[in-house]
Short mmCIF file of C-alpha atoms in Angstrom, two decimals:
data_model
loop_
_atom_site.label_atom_id
_atom_site.label_comp_id
_atom_site.label_asym_id
_atom_site.label_seq_id
_atom_site.Cartn_x
_atom_site.Cartn_y
_atom_site.Cartn_z
CA ARG A 1174 -112.38 2.91 70.04
CA THR A 1175 -109.81 1.68 67.58
CA ILE A 1176 -110.40 1.18 64.17
CA PHE A 1177 -108.99 -1.53 62.15
CA LYS A 1178 -109.42 -2.82 58.54
CA ILE A 1179 -111.04 -5.89 60.20
CA GLY A 1180 -113.50 -4.12 62.34
CA ILE A 1181 -113.74 -1.98 65.46
CA ILE A 1182 -112.47 -2.88 68.73
CA MET A 1183 -114.19 -1.40 71.71
CA PHE A 1184 -113.64 -1.67 75.69
CA LEU A 1185 -115.82 -2.00 78.33
CA TYR A 1186 -115.03 -1.17 81.98
CA LEU A 1187 -117.04 -3.17 84.82
CA GLU A 1188 -117.09 -2.98 88.69
CA VAL A 1189 -118.04 -6.49 89.76
CA THR A 1190 -118.59 -8.80 92.88
CA LYS A 1191 -115.52 -9.94 94.53
CA ASP A 1192 -116.88 -13.54 94.84
CA LYS A 1193 -116.45 -16.25 92.31
CA PHE A 1194 -119.49 -15.19 90.31
CA GLU A 1195 -118.18 -11.71 89.61
CA LEU A 1196 -121.47 -10.22 88.88
CA PRO A 1197 -121.42 -6.90 87.25
CA LEU A 1198 -122.28 -3.96 89.65
CA ALA A 1199 -121.60 -1.27 87.02
CA VAL A 1200 -120.80 -1.30 83.21
CA ALA A 1201 -119.28 1.81 81.31
CA GLU A 1202 -117.44 2.67 77.94
CA SER A 1203 -114.87 4.35 79.85
CA VAL A 1204 -112.76 4.23 83.30
CA GLU A 1205 -113.75 7.98 83.72
CA GLU A 1206 -117.62 7.02 83.29
CA LEU A 1207 -117.22 4.08 85.70
CA ALA A 1208 -115.30 6.43 88.29
CA ARG A 1209 -118.62 8.91 88.18
CA LEU A 1210 -121.03 6.22 88.34
CA ARG A 1211 -119.29 4.30 91.22
CA ASN A 1212 -118.21 7.78 92.99
CA VAL A 1213 -114.50 6.66 93.25
CA SER A 1214 -111.37 8.53 91.73
CA ARG A 1215 -110.47 7.01 88.15
CA TRP A 1216 -107.14 6.58 89.56
CA SER A 1217 -108.39 3.95 91.87
CA ILE A 1218 -109.80 1.95 88.85
CA TYR A 1219 -106.47 2.35 86.86
CA HIS A 1220 -104.54 1.45 90.07
CA SER A 1221 -106.64 -1.63 90.55
CA LEU A 1222 -106.58 -2.74 86.86
CA SER A 1223 -102.76 -2.32 86.69
CA ASN A 1224 -102.12 -4.51 89.86
CA THR A 1225 -104.17 -7.16 88.42
CA ASN A 1226 -102.07 -7.04 85.08
CA VAL A 1227 -98.83 -7.24 86.27
CA GLY A 1228 -99.75 -9.97 88.61
CA LYS A 1229 -99.74 -8.19 92.05
CA THR A 1230 -103.09 -9.17 93.11
CA ASN A 1231 -105.23 -12.23 91.76
CA LYS A 1232 -108.70 -10.52 91.47
CA SER A 1233 -109.73 -7.09 90.92
CA LYS A 1234 -113.13 -5.59 91.52
CA TYR A 1235 -112.56 -3.92 87.82
CA LEU A 1236 -112.42 -5.60 84.86
CA LYS A 1237 -111.43 -4.28 81.42
CA ILE A 1238 -113.23 -6.45 78.67
CA LYS A 1239 -112.19 -6.41 74.90
CA ILE A 1240 -115.18 -6.50 72.46
CA GLU A 1241 -114.36 -6.89 68.63
CA GLU A 1242 -117.26 -5.82 66.20
#
């Protein structure tokens, strides 16, 4: 979590289905927690998120969602 004068910014990490609906399979507050829940390495999740961010792939089964409170 990052605290600013205007509020709190938090990120959620999700594993979603790879179809057009992108339904959530798991939700966690950290990459490490999501990796434990889905029995994968945290590096697999980081790698997938990174490839999507730099445009190497269009879709990832992992999402990072920003939440502002």
